[in-house]
Amino acid sequence: MDDSPSALLRFLIPKLPFIAKTALWHSLWLSPTSSKWDLRTEITVRIIRSLLDNPKPTPLLEQQRWSVKDPGIKGKMWISKVTLAKPEEEDIRNILTEAIDSMDGGRGTYTVPAIVPVEAEWTGHRANVRYDRPRLDLSEAQHYEKLMAEVTSPVTILYLHGGAYYMMDPCSHRIPTSRLAHLSNGRCLSIRYRLAPQNPFPHALLDAFQAYLSLMYPPPDSFHEPVSASNIVFAGDSAGGNLSLALVQLILQINRSSTRKNMLFHRRTMDLPIPVPAGLAACCPWADISRCMPSLITNAQWDYLPAPMTNDAVSRFPHDAIWPTDPPRGDVFCDLSMLCHPLVSPLAAKDWTGSCPMWLGYGEEMLADEGKAVASLAAKQGVTVIWEQFEAMPHCFSMIFDQLPASRKYNKDWADFCGTIAGDTVGEGGAMETKGIWFTVKTCKETDVDVMSLAVCSQEEVEERMRRTKEAKMKGDEGEAKILPKL
């Protein structure tokens, strides 16, 4: 996709009648969402929705290349690009595959990933400069020193970007990560995990696991000093929220099932159990790759995500160098046999006992029910859960409409959780209690909700929904497991 001004004009001009009609209906209060949204939100959501429902989708590789295009670095952010060296030992891969197999009896099919160096960006807030201030001509080590000079908290956020597991990059998420760093007074390590479909599950999970261990046990020539798990927060949006939940679930599974007493990482012996991080803070996490929960239909009017479709209604992606895969795979992210695995779809996880505290923030969006199920189960099992949901807001709204009062409140609370749970004020979540809040869209008026009662389905019904959806997809009765953005 071309992102030049001329391309933008070519895109917008044919949509002018659509935009005019949307504006008219909104102004006359004829739109079902006009009482909740301002005109800008209404037009933006409808345009995004029309893009994602494109009957002539762009090939996956073209979408991927466009989404990882570096916009450059300027303004109120420090960026230090690093590569986390791969360990010589294979323990991290072996312990990962042991955990995967132990959770489903080894029944699923997946590709065992190679261990590779993980590229990442240290991200921090750069104060007292204009938004268009160019990046300084310094070495990456010097950029890291500048970044650390402005960090006033021990908080380190391991950030896992969204993008349906096949798009986006740390460079596409510099604005939200620099904002999180600023509002939490800490820093972010945003990693370039390997993307599907070229690198299906569990490639991204291995990269995230390696990054977490690298924070605590820095590889040779790292810029950073060892970081205590009590100062680390896993954070991410959408698919990155999925990966954050999966990473916590992986650590829990290793600790409860592994017969190992230790593991080797960069010639150092790490004792098990692996410490859990201080917290998890996920923005609209995509917890169910199978897409089976009721809010996919009931909340569709407030969202831009495409709804599940039958095979007959799905417009297939054009063939290109990366899709379909060889051998063919029914889902861009994973083999269909893995759809209900807890490390693929954390909605399927049955045990969150021992997890770090969680902050889960959603709009009134299509993915809300899967988040409610995860939050409710974790809270019932003794995990501290902060649940925040915003009326009439779409998926990842705080990143798209960052000037709305709801978005400002959302971003502040997201960062406050990170700063509190991993900073100097609480320490391991001792003073934080489970709490749920519903916010009205325009005034952000708060109403308390019972986190343990959030789930709209019993755990048994969730499992049955996921099982039926998986079976339908394996029979070919439905299209790709997630009807992906067709840009």
Short mmCIF file of C-alpha atoms in Angstrom, two decimals:
data_model
loop_
_atom_site.label_atom_id
_atom_site.label_comp_id
_atom_site.label_asym_id
_atom_site.label_seq_id
_atom_site.Cartn_x
_atom_site.Cartn_y
_atom_site.Cartn_z
CA MET A 1 0.00 0.00 0.00
CA ASP A 2 1.18 3.48 -0.91
CA ASP A 3 1.04 6.02 1.96
CA SER A 4 1.91 9.10 -0.10
CA PRO A 5 -0.40 12.18 -0.11
CA SER A 6 -1.49 11.43 -3.66
CA ALA A 7 -2.42 7.88 -2.67
CA LEU A 8 -4.43 9.24 0.24
CA LEU A 9 -6.34 11.50 -2.13
CA ARG A 10 -7.00 8.60 -4.50
CA PHE A 11 -8.38 6.67 -1.56
CA LEU A 12 -10.56 9.46 -0.14
CA ILE A 13 -12.08 10.97 -3.29
CA PRO A 14 -14.23 7.91 -4.16
CA LYS A 15 -15.39 7.82 -0.54
CA LEU A 16 -16.60 11.42 -0.42
CA PRO A 17 -20.26 10.47 -1.04
CA PHE A 18 -19.98 7.83 1.70
CA ILE A 19 -18.41 10.37 4.09
CA ALA A 20 -21.07 12.96 3.26
CA LYS A 21 -23.89 10.47 3.87
CA THR A 22 -22.32 9.39 7.17
CA ALA A 23 -22.01 13.02 8.27
CA LEU A 24 -25.62 13.76 7.33
CA TRP A 25 -27.04 10.75 9.14
CA HIS A 26 -24.93 11.55 12.19
CA SER A 27 -26.03 15.20 12.22
CA LEU A 28 -29.70 14.22 11.95
CA TRP A 29 -29.32 11.62 14.73
CA LEU A 30 -30.33 8.86 12.32
CA SER A 31 -27.23 6.78 12.93
CA PRO A 32 -27.57 4.19 15.73
CA THR A 33 -24.23 5.38 17.13
CA SER A 34 -24.74 9.16 16.86
CA SER A 35 -25.79 9.47 20.51
CA LYS A 36 -22.45 8.02 21.65
CA TRP A 37 -19.86 9.09 19.07
CA ASP A 38 -18.75 12.45 17.75
CA LEU A 39 -18.66 12.93 13.99
CA ARG A 40 -14.92 12.27 13.68
CA THR A 41 -15.25 8.94 15.49
CA GLU A 42 -18.25 7.94 13.38
CA ILE A 43 -16.53 8.66 10.07
CA THR A 44 -13.23 7.08 11.12
CA VAL A 45 -14.80 3.85 12.36
CA ARG A 46 -16.92 3.51 9.23
CA ILE A 47 -13.93 4.09 6.94
CA ILE A 48 -11.81 1.53 8.83
CA ARG A 49 -14.70 -0.92 8.72
CA SER A 50 -15.03 -0.48 4.96
CA LEU A 51 -11.29 -1.12 4.59
CA LEU A 52 -11.34 -4.30 6.63
CA ASP A 53 -14.33 -5.65 4.73
CA ASN A 54 -12.68 -5.03 1.37
CA PRO A 55 -13.99 -7.64 -1.12
CA LYS A 56 -10.72 -7.37 -3.07
CA PRO A 57 -8.06 -7.76 -0.39
CA THR A 58 -4.44 -6.82 -0.81
CA PRO A 59 -2.05 -9.82 -0.71
CA LEU A 60 -0.74 -10.63 2.75
CA LEU A 61 2.89 -9.87 1.94
CA GLU A 62 2.02 -6.42 0.64
CA GLN A 63 -0.02 -5.70 3.77
CA GLN A 64 2.85 -6.90 5.93
CA ARG A 65 5.48 -4.84 4.14
CA TRP A 66 3.36 -1.71 4.34
CA SER A 67 2.67 -2.18 8.06
CA VAL A 68 6.34 -2.52 9.03
CA LYS A 69 7.51 0.50 7.04
CA ASP A 70 9.53 2.72 9.37
CA PRO A 71 7.93 6.21 9.69
CA GLY A 72 11.12 7.64 11.14
CA ILE A 73 11.98 8.87 14.62
CA LYS A 74 11.27 12.40 15.72
CA GLY A 75 9.75 14.41 18.51
CA LYS A 76 9.12 13.42 22.09
CA MET A 77 10.71 9.97 22.12
CA TRP A 78 14.07 8.38 22.70
CA ILE A 79 14.64 5.23 20.65
CA SER A 80 17.66 2.96 21.03
CA LYS A 81 17.75 0.04 18.60
CA VAL A 82 19.25 -3.16 19.97
CA THR A 83 19.61 -6.84 19.14
CA LEU A 84 19.29 -9.36 21.96
CA ALA A 85 21.85 -12.05 21.17
CA LYS A 86 20.61 -15.61 20.93
CA PRO A 87 21.89 -18.03 23.58
CA GLU A 88 24.21 -20.83 22.53
CA GLU A 89 22.14 -23.29 24.54
CA GLU A 90 18.81 -24.67 23.36
CA ASP A 91 17.19 -24.87 26.79
CA ILE A 92 14.67 -22.07 26.16
CA ARG A 93 13.33 -23.80 23.06
CA ASN A 94 13.25 -27.21 24.71
CA ILE A 95 11.44 -25.96 27.79
CA LEU A 96 8.97 -24.10 25.56
CA THR A 97 8.07 -27.18 23.51
CA GLU A 98 7.82 -29.29 26.67
CA ALA A 99 5.28 -26.81 28.06
CA ILE A 100 3.30 -26.73 24.81
CA ASP A 101 3.09 -30.52 24.65
CA SER A 102 2.25 -30.89 28.33
CA MET A 103 -0.81 -28.66 27.97
CA ASP A 104 -2.52 -30.73 25.26
CA GLY A 105 -0.80 -34.08 25.45
CA GLY A 106 1.20 -33.33 22.29
CA ARG A 107 -1.90 -33.69 20.09
CA GLY A 108 -1.49 -30.43 18.17
CA THR A 109 0.71 -29.75 15.16
CA TYR A 110 3.22 -26.93 15.17
CA THR A 111 6.61 -26.01 13.76
CA VAL A 112 9.46 -26.05 16.29
CA PRO A 113 11.11 -22.64 15.88
CA ALA A 114 14.79 -21.89 15.62
CA ILE A 115 16.34 -19.68 18.28
CA VAL A 116 17.39 -16.40 16.69
CA PRO A 117 18.62 -12.98 17.81
CA VAL A 118 15.68 -10.75 18.77
CA GLU A 119 15.68 -7.18 17.52
CA ALA A 120 14.08 -4.60 19.78
CA GLU A 121 13.76 -0.91 20.54
CA TRP A 122 14.31 0.66 23.92
CA THR A 123 11.74 3.45 24.07
CA GLY A 124 11.48 6.40 26.41
CA HIS A 125 10.08 9.91 26.65
CA ARG A 126 12.13 12.81 25.39
CA ALA A 127 11.14 15.93 27.30
CA ASN A 128 11.20 19.59 26.31
CA VAL A 129 11.28 19.18 22.54
CA ARG A 130 8.80 19.86 19.77
CA TYR A 131 6.87 17.04 18.13
CA ASP A 132 8.83 17.52 14.90
CA ARG A 133 12.31 17.63 16.50
CA PRO A 134 14.66 15.33 14.51
CA ARG A 135 16.46 12.44 16.14
CA LEU A 136 19.98 13.26 17.29
CA ASP A 137 22.88 11.83 15.30
CA LEU A 138 24.25 9.57 18.02
CA SER A 139 25.20 5.94 18.42
CA GLU A 140 22.56 3.56 19.72
CA ALA A 141 24.47 3.29 22.99
CA GLN A 142 24.40 7.07 23.35
CA HIS A 143 20.67 7.14 22.60
CA TYR A 144 20.20 4.59 25.39
CA GLU A 145 22.17 6.78 27.79
CA LYS A 146 20.00 9.79 26.87
CA LEU A 147 16.87 7.70 27.38
CA MET A 148 17.96 6.46 30.79
CA ALA A 149 18.85 9.97 31.92
CA GLU A 150 15.14 10.84 31.77
CA VAL A 151 13.81 7.64 33.38
CA THR A 152 12.77 8.25 36.99
CA SER A 153 11.17 4.91 37.86
CA PRO A 154 12.45 1.30 37.89
CA VAL A 155 9.49 0.27 35.69
CA THR A 156 10.47 -1.69 32.58
CA ILE A 157 7.62 -2.53 30.21
CA LEU A 158 8.18 -5.48 27.87
CA TYR A 159 5.93 -4.34 25.02
CA LEU A 160 4.46 -6.74 22.47
CA HIS A 161 2.83 -4.94 19.55
CA GLY A 162 -0.49 -5.82 17.97
CA GLY A 163 -1.29 -6.45 14.32
CA ALA A 164 -3.13 -9.80 14.10
CA TYR A 165 0.25 -11.59 14.41
CA TYR A 166 1.08 -10.92 10.77
CA MET A 167 1.44 -7.13 10.69
CA MET A 168 3.05 -4.24 12.53
CA ASP A 169 6.37 -3.72 14.23
CA PRO A 170 7.98 -1.77 17.08
CA CYS A 171 8.38 1.13 14.65
CA SER A 172 4.60 1.28 14.09
CA HIS A 173 3.99 1.48 17.85
CA ARG A 174 6.48 4.13 18.90
CA ILE A 175 3.79 6.64 19.83
CA PRO A 176 1.91 4.37 22.27
CA THR A 177 5.11 2.93 23.74
CA SER A 178 6.72 6.33 24.26
CA ARG A 179 3.46 7.52 25.85
CA LEU A 180 3.40 4.51 28.19
CA ALA A 181 7.01 5.19 29.12
CA HIS A 182 6.24 8.85 29.77
CA LEU A 183 3.09 8.30 31.85
CA SER A 184 4.68 5.50 33.89
CA ASN A 185 8.01 7.36 34.29
CA GLY A 186 9.72 4.21 33.06
CA ARG A 187 10.92 2.69 29.80
CA CYS A 188 9.68 0.16 27.25
CA LEU A 189 11.48 -2.63 25.47
CA SER A 190 9.43 -3.17 22.31
CA ILE A 191 10.45 -6.36 20.52
CA ARG A 192 10.38 -7.30 16.83
CA TYR A 193 8.95 -10.78 17.22
CA ARG A 194 8.71 -12.96 14.14
CA LEU A 195 5.50 -12.55 12.15
CA ALA A 196 3.12 -15.10 10.69
CA PRO A 197 2.37 -16.65 8.28
CA GLN A 198 6.09 -17.15 7.58
CA ASN A 199 6.70 -17.79 11.29
CA PRO A 200 3.60 -19.40 12.83
CA PHE A 201 3.01 -20.31 16.45
CA PRO A 202 5.14 -20.61 18.58
CA HIS A 203 7.81 -18.39 16.95
CA ALA A 204 6.51 -15.16 18.49
CA LEU A 205 6.14 -16.79 21.91
CA LEU A 206 9.74 -18.02 21.83
CA ASP A 207 10.96 -14.52 20.93
CA ALA A 208 8.93 -12.97 23.77
CA PHE A 209 10.18 -15.59 26.24
CA GLN A 210 13.77 -14.96 25.16
CA ALA A 211 13.29 -11.20 25.57
CA TYR A 212 11.93 -11.61 29.10
CA LEU A 213 14.87 -13.78 30.14
CA SER A 214 17.23 -11.29 28.46
CA LEU A 215 15.89 -8.49 30.65
CA MET A 216 16.67 -10.46 33.79
CA TYR A 217 19.90 -12.01 32.45
CA PRO A 218 21.36 -9.59 29.89
CA PRO A 219 23.20 -11.21 26.98
CA PRO A 220 26.81 -10.12 26.29
CA ASP A 221 27.19 -6.52 25.10
CA SER A 222 23.69 -5.51 26.24
CA PHE A 223 23.13 -1.86 27.08
CA HIS A 224 20.95 -2.64 30.10
CA GLU A 225 21.77 -3.96 33.55
CA PRO A 226 19.84 -6.97 34.95
CA VAL A 227 16.21 -6.10 35.63
CA SER A 228 14.33 -7.70 38.52
CA ALA A 229 11.11 -9.47 37.57
CA SER A 230 9.42 -7.30 40.22
CA ASN A 231 10.09 -4.28 37.99
CA ILE A 232 8.89 -5.81 34.70
CA VAL A 233 5.41 -5.50 33.22
CA PHE A 234 4.22 -7.40 30.16
CA ALA A 235 2.13 -5.10 27.99
CA GLY A 236 0.63 -5.26 24.53
CA ASP A 237 -2.37 -4.45 22.37
CA SER A 238 -4.67 -6.84 20.50
CA ALA A 239 -2.46 -9.72 19.27
CA GLY A 240 0.28 -8.34 21.52
CA GLY A 241 -2.17 -8.65 24.41
CA ASN A 242 -2.69 -12.27 23.39
CA LEU A 243 1.07 -12.79 23.42
CA SER A 244 1.36 -11.14 26.86
CA LEU A 245 -1.28 -13.49 28.29
CA ALA A 246 0.33 -16.48 26.57
CA LEU A 247 3.74 -15.56 27.97
CA VAL A 248 2.38 -15.46 31.52
CA GLN A 249 0.57 -18.76 30.94
CA LEU A 250 3.81 -20.27 29.57
CA ILE A 251 5.73 -19.29 32.70
CA LEU A 252 2.98 -20.70 34.91
CA GLN A 253 2.96 -23.97 32.98
CA ILE A 254 6.75 -24.33 33.14
CA ASN A 255 6.67 -23.74 36.87
CA ARG A 256 3.90 -26.25 37.57
CA SER A 257 4.89 -29.03 35.17
CA SER A 258 8.62 -28.97 34.43
CA THR A 259 10.79 -31.59 36.12
CA ARG A 260 13.86 -29.43 35.53
CA LYS A 261 15.57 -27.74 38.44
CA ASN A 262 17.35 -25.19 36.27
CA MET A 263 18.08 -24.13 32.70
CA LEU A 264 21.04 -22.60 30.89
CA PHE A 265 20.84 -19.17 29.29
CA HIS A 266 23.94 -17.46 27.90
CA ARG A 267 26.19 -19.80 29.91
CA ARG A 268 24.42 -18.91 33.13
CA THR A 269 22.39 -21.32 35.22
CA MET A 270 18.87 -20.10 35.93
CA ASP A 271 17.06 -21.82 38.76
CA LEU A 272 13.44 -22.80 38.30
CA PRO A 273 10.73 -21.76 38.97
CA ILE A 274 10.92 -18.78 36.64
CA PRO A 275 9.74 -15.63 38.40
CA VAL A 276 6.52 -14.13 37.10
CA PRO A 277 6.66 -10.43 36.20
CA ALA A 278 5.25 -7.72 38.44
CA GLY A 279 2.17 -7.38 36.26
CA LEU A 280 0.44 -7.73 32.93
CA ALA A 281 -1.25 -4.73 31.29
CA ALA A 282 -3.09 -5.53 28.07
CA CYS A 283 -4.98 -3.20 25.75
CA CYS A 284 -7.96 -5.00 24.18
CA PRO A 285 -6.20 -8.38 24.14
CA TRP A 286 -7.27 -10.85 21.46
CA ALA A 287 -7.63 -13.88 23.72
CA ASP A 288 -9.47 -16.20 21.35
CA ILE A 289 -7.93 -17.01 17.98
CA SER A 290 -10.93 -19.21 17.17
CA ARG A 291 -13.34 -16.23 17.49
CA CYS A 292 -16.31 -17.95 19.08
CA MET A 293 -17.73 -15.60 21.72
CA PRO A 294 -21.13 -13.81 21.55
CA SER A 295 -19.79 -10.23 21.55
CA LEU A 296 -18.43 -10.80 18.04
CA ILE A 297 -22.05 -10.32 17.00
CA THR A 298 -23.68 -8.41 19.85
CA ASN A 299 -21.07 -5.61 19.96
CA ALA A 300 -20.50 -5.32 16.21
CA GLN A 301 -22.18 -1.90 15.89
CA TRP A 302 -19.53 -0.34 18.11
CA ASP A 303 -16.54 -1.86 16.35
CA TYR A 304 -14.70 -1.89 13.03
CA LEU A 305 -13.41 -5.47 13.21
CA PRO A 306 -14.88 -7.81 10.59
CA ALA A 307 -17.42 -10.30 11.89
CA PRO A 308 -16.97 -14.06 11.60
CA MET A 309 -18.18 -15.36 8.26
CA THR A 310 -18.93 -18.68 6.67
CA ASN A 311 -16.62 -20.05 4.01
CA ASP A 312 -19.01 -18.97 1.24
CA ALA A 313 -18.90 -15.35 2.37
CA VAL A 314 -15.16 -15.07 2.88
CA SER A 315 -13.12 -13.41 0.17
CA ARG A 316 -9.89 -15.34 0.13
CA PHE A 317 -6.55 -13.63 0.17
CA PRO A 318 -4.84 -13.49 -3.22
CA HIS A 319 -1.97 -15.93 -3.60
CA ASP A 320 1.47 -14.46 -3.07
CA ALA A 321 4.91 -15.51 -1.84
CA ILE A 322 3.72 -16.17 1.74
CA TRP A 323 0.07 -17.27 1.34
CA PRO A 324 -1.15 -19.93 1.14
CA THR A 325 1.53 -21.70 3.07
CA ASP A 326 3.21 -24.91 1.94
CA PRO A 327 1.79 -27.23 3.16
CA PRO A 328 -1.50 -25.29 3.35
CA ARG A 329 -2.55 -24.11 6.80
CA GLY A 330 -6.11 -23.16 7.74
CA ASP A 331 -5.10 -20.16 9.84
CA VAL A 332 -2.50 -17.47 9.24
CA PHE A 333 -1.16 -17.77 12.80
CA CYS A 334 -1.28 -21.48 13.59
CA ASP A 335 -2.30 -24.94 12.51
CA LEU A 336 -6.02 -25.44 13.09
CA SER A 337 -5.25 -28.28 15.48
CA MET A 338 -3.78 -25.66 17.86
CA LEU A 339 -6.72 -23.19 17.88
CA CYS A 340 -7.87 -24.20 21.37
CA HIS A 341 -4.41 -24.52 22.90
CA PRO A 342 -4.04 -22.17 25.92
CA LEU A 343 -0.80 -20.71 24.54
CA VAL A 344 -2.54 -19.89 21.24
CA SER A 345 -5.92 -18.82 22.66
CA PRO A 346 -5.49 -17.85 26.34
CA LEU A 347 -9.29 -17.97 26.61
CA ALA A 348 -8.79 -21.76 26.77
CA ALA A 349 -6.48 -21.57 29.80
CA LYS A 350 -8.02 -23.31 32.80
CA ASP A 351 -5.57 -22.29 35.51
CA TRP A 352 -4.26 -18.77 36.24
CA THR A 353 -3.26 -19.61 39.82
CA GLY A 354 0.00 -17.88 40.69
CA SER A 355 -0.30 -15.27 37.93
CA CYS A 356 0.90 -11.72 38.38
CA PRO A 357 -1.75 -8.99 38.76
CA MET A 358 -3.55 -8.11 35.50
CA TRP A 359 -4.93 -4.90 34.04
CA LEU A 360 -7.31 -5.61 31.15
CA GLY A 361 -8.86 -2.68 29.30
CA TYR A 362 -11.49 -2.97 26.57
CA GLY A 363 -14.05 -0.96 24.69
CA GLU A 364 -17.59 -2.17 24.14
CA GLU A 365 -16.05 -4.14 21.33
CA MET A 366 -16.30 -7.46 19.57
CA LEU A 367 -13.49 -9.04 21.64
CA ALA A 368 -14.94 -8.01 25.00
CA ASP A 369 -16.53 -11.35 25.97
CA GLU A 370 -13.26 -13.26 25.68
CA GLY A 371 -11.58 -10.71 27.94
CA LYS A 372 -14.42 -10.96 30.44
CA ALA A 373 -14.03 -14.73 30.59
CA VAL A 374 -10.27 -14.50 31.23
CA ALA A 375 -10.70 -11.77 33.86
CA SER A 376 -13.49 -13.58 35.68
CA LEU A 377 -11.68 -16.93 35.82
CA ALA A 378 -8.38 -15.40 36.92
CA ALA A 379 -10.10 -13.40 39.69
CA LYS A 380 -11.91 -16.50 40.95
CA GLN A 381 -8.53 -18.25 41.15
CA GLY A 382 -7.04 -15.55 43.37
CA VAL A 383 -5.36 -13.33 40.80
CA THR A 384 -5.61 -9.57 41.29
CA VAL A 385 -7.47 -8.27 38.23
CA ILE A 386 -8.24 -4.68 37.29
CA TRP A 387 -10.95 -4.62 34.61
CA GLU A 388 -11.83 -1.42 32.75
CA GLN A 389 -14.39 -1.20 29.96
CA PHE A 390 -15.51 1.89 28.07
CA GLU A 391 -19.00 2.28 26.70
CA ALA A 392 -19.45 2.32 22.89
CA MET A 393 -15.72 2.32 22.17
CA PRO A 394 -14.17 0.13 19.43
CA HIS A 395 -11.11 -2.11 19.50
CA CYS A 396 -7.89 -0.32 20.56
CA PHE A 397 -9.75 3.00 20.58
CA SER A 398 -7.18 4.76 22.75
CA MET A 399 -4.56 4.38 20.00
CA ILE A 400 -6.84 5.62 17.21
CA PHE A 401 -8.75 8.41 18.97
CA ASP A 402 -6.15 9.52 21.49
CA GLN A 403 -7.75 12.95 22.06
CA LEU A 404 -11.10 11.62 23.30
CA PRO A 405 -11.69 11.95 27.06
CA ALA A 406 -12.20 8.17 27.21
CA SER A 407 -8.85 7.59 25.51
CA ARG A 408 -7.00 9.96 27.81
CA LYS A 409 -8.51 8.23 30.83
CA TYR A 410 -7.72 4.80 29.38
CA ASN A 411 -4.07 5.62 28.61
CA LYS A 412 -3.54 7.19 32.02
CA ASP A 413 -4.97 4.17 33.85
CA TRP A 414 -2.98 1.76 31.67
CA ALA A 415 0.27 3.55 32.50
CA ASP A 416 -0.67 4.12 36.16
CA PHE A 417 -1.07 0.37 36.63
CA CYS A 418 2.38 -0.23 35.13
CA GLY A 419 3.95 2.49 37.23
CA THR A 420 2.29 1.31 40.42
CA ILE A 421 2.66 -2.45 40.12
CA ALA A 422 6.31 -2.38 39.04
CA GLY A 423 7.45 0.86 40.64
CA ASP A 424 8.37 1.91 44.13
CA THR A 425 4.88 2.54 45.49
CA VAL A 426 3.40 -0.96 45.80
CA GLY A 427 5.93 -3.70 45.14
CA GLU A 428 4.51 -6.98 43.90
CA GLY A 429 0.93 -5.70 43.99
CA GLY A 430 0.54 -5.83 47.75
CA ALA A 431 -1.84 -2.87 48.02
CA MET A 432 -3.78 -3.51 44.82
CA GLU A 433 -7.17 -5.21 44.89
CA THR A 434 -9.39 -6.74 42.21
CA LYS A 435 -11.74 -4.13 40.79
CA GLY A 436 -13.96 -3.68 37.76
CA ILE A 437 -15.15 -0.37 36.31
CA TRP A 438 -17.53 0.54 33.50
CA PHE A 439 -16.99 4.04 32.04
CA THR A 440 -19.58 6.04 30.14
CA VAL A 441 -18.30 7.18 26.78
CA LYS A 442 -18.57 10.98 27.01
CA THR A 443 -18.18 11.81 30.68
CA CYS A 444 -16.20 8.76 31.86
CA LYS A 445 -18.61 8.37 34.75
CA GLU A 446 -17.62 5.27 36.68
CA THR A 447 -19.80 2.34 37.71
CA ASP A 448 -18.33 -0.53 39.68
CA VAL A 449 -18.76 -4.03 38.26
CA ASP A 450 -18.08 -7.43 39.84
CA VAL A 451 -15.08 -8.93 38.06
CA MET A 452 -15.90 -12.47 39.16
CA SER A 453 -19.34 -12.16 37.53
CA LEU A 454 -18.17 -10.65 34.23
CA ALA A 455 -18.19 -13.85 32.17
CA VAL A 456 -21.22 -14.18 29.90
CA CYS A 457 -20.65 -17.95 29.53
CA SER A 458 -19.63 -20.66 31.96
CA GLN A 459 -16.17 -22.15 31.52
CA GLU A 460 -17.79 -25.31 30.21
CA GLU A 461 -19.75 -23.33 27.60
CA VAL A 462 -16.59 -21.48 26.56
CA GLU A 463 -14.81 -24.78 26.02
CA GLU A 464 -17.74 -26.14 24.02
CA ARG A 465 -17.94 -23.01 21.85
CA MET A 466 -14.24 -23.22 21.10
CA ARG A 467 -14.44 -26.94 20.35
CA ARG A 468 -17.35 -26.51 17.92
CA THR A 469 -15.67 -23.59 16.17
CA LYS A 470 -12.41 -25.50 15.80
CA GLU A 471 -14.22 -28.53 14.38
CA ALA A 472 -16.11 -26.36 11.87
CA LYS A 473 -12.91 -24.74 10.68
CA MET A 474 -11.11 -28.07 10.38
CA LYS A 475 -13.99 -29.38 8.27
CA GLY A 476 -13.76 -26.31 6.06
CA ASP A 477 -17.18 -24.96 7.08
CA GLU A 478 -15.67 -21.56 7.94
CA GLY A 479 -12.96 -19.34 6.53
CA GLU A 480 -9.70 -18.26 8.10
CA ALA A 481 -9.87 -18.57 11.88
CA LYS A 482 -9.67 -14.82 12.17
CA ILE A 483 -11.20 -12.96 9.26
CA LEU A 484 -8.14 -10.80 8.95
CA PRO A 485 -8.00 -7.18 7.83
CA LYS A 486 -8.26 -7.17 4.06
CA LEU A 487 -6.52 -3.89 3.33
#
